[in-house]
DNA sequence: TAGGCCATCTGGTCCT
DNA sequence: AGGACCAGATGGCCTA
């Protein structure tokens, strides 16, 4: 902000410094010069204000557009996530958490399918599943939002939960992201 | 009415 | 120098 003032002062307002010596030599015109200076200063200040205001408005506009782009991306993300017809729109944080968990569920689906393909006829054991996320890896946000697992997002917390995988898990993760769990 | 969510404004910092 | 990004502040709207 101070940069704006210095820019103006060093360009359009430098008349203040350049006229000082002349005024001291011509005392008759001192009062007139002072009035002139005050008017010039007032003009400069309003000009500075206008420049500052204009830059601010432009910055606000860019910021608005940036946030709109961000919201468009979130809408696109909501669009590719499974949803029920009568469901209310996911909030921003829910969308991000659900997407996180959804990706995890899909990768688990692929992994289990690969295991079954590699060992046909061999029933999948719980020991084949990855270690469930420890409770310490999950945290509640201060706002009371649903828990979020940083290590293995949305991964079931108990071995029994793996019975949900893979298809049923998607519903569970949705509820998880929405705080229904 | 309190709390959650959201849009917007704003000033600071970093990057090109 | 100007734009992008970020975080804090503020006010409006909605719901339990």
XYZ file of C-alpha atoms (C1' of nucleotides) in Angstrom, chain A residues 1 56 60 63-64 67-68 71 78 91-92 143 145, chain B residues 3-15:
26
model
C 0.000 0.000 0.000
C -8.476 -2.950 -5.036
C -11.448 -8.142 -5.735
C -10.308 -13.016 -6.375
C -14.013 -13.483 -7.051
C -13.109 -18.545 -6.103
C -15.744 -19.137 -8.777
C -16.275 -23.743 -6.907
C -19.428 -33.583 -7.074
C -20.586 -29.149 1.335
C -17.076 -28.285 0.215
C -15.974 -27.569 13.976
C -17.016 -32.189 11.155
C -23.798 -22.675 14.955
C -22.498 -24.063 10.268
C -21.706 -22.840 5.604
C -20.832 -19.652 2.165
C -19.488 -15.400 -0.609
C -16.949 -11.469 -0.549
C -13.535 -8.118 0.830
C -9.000 -7.204 2.316
C -4.017 -7.013 3.148
C 0.115 -9.677 2.987
C 3.332 -12.636 0.539
C 5.225 -15.016 -3.306
C 6.024 -15.620 -8.163
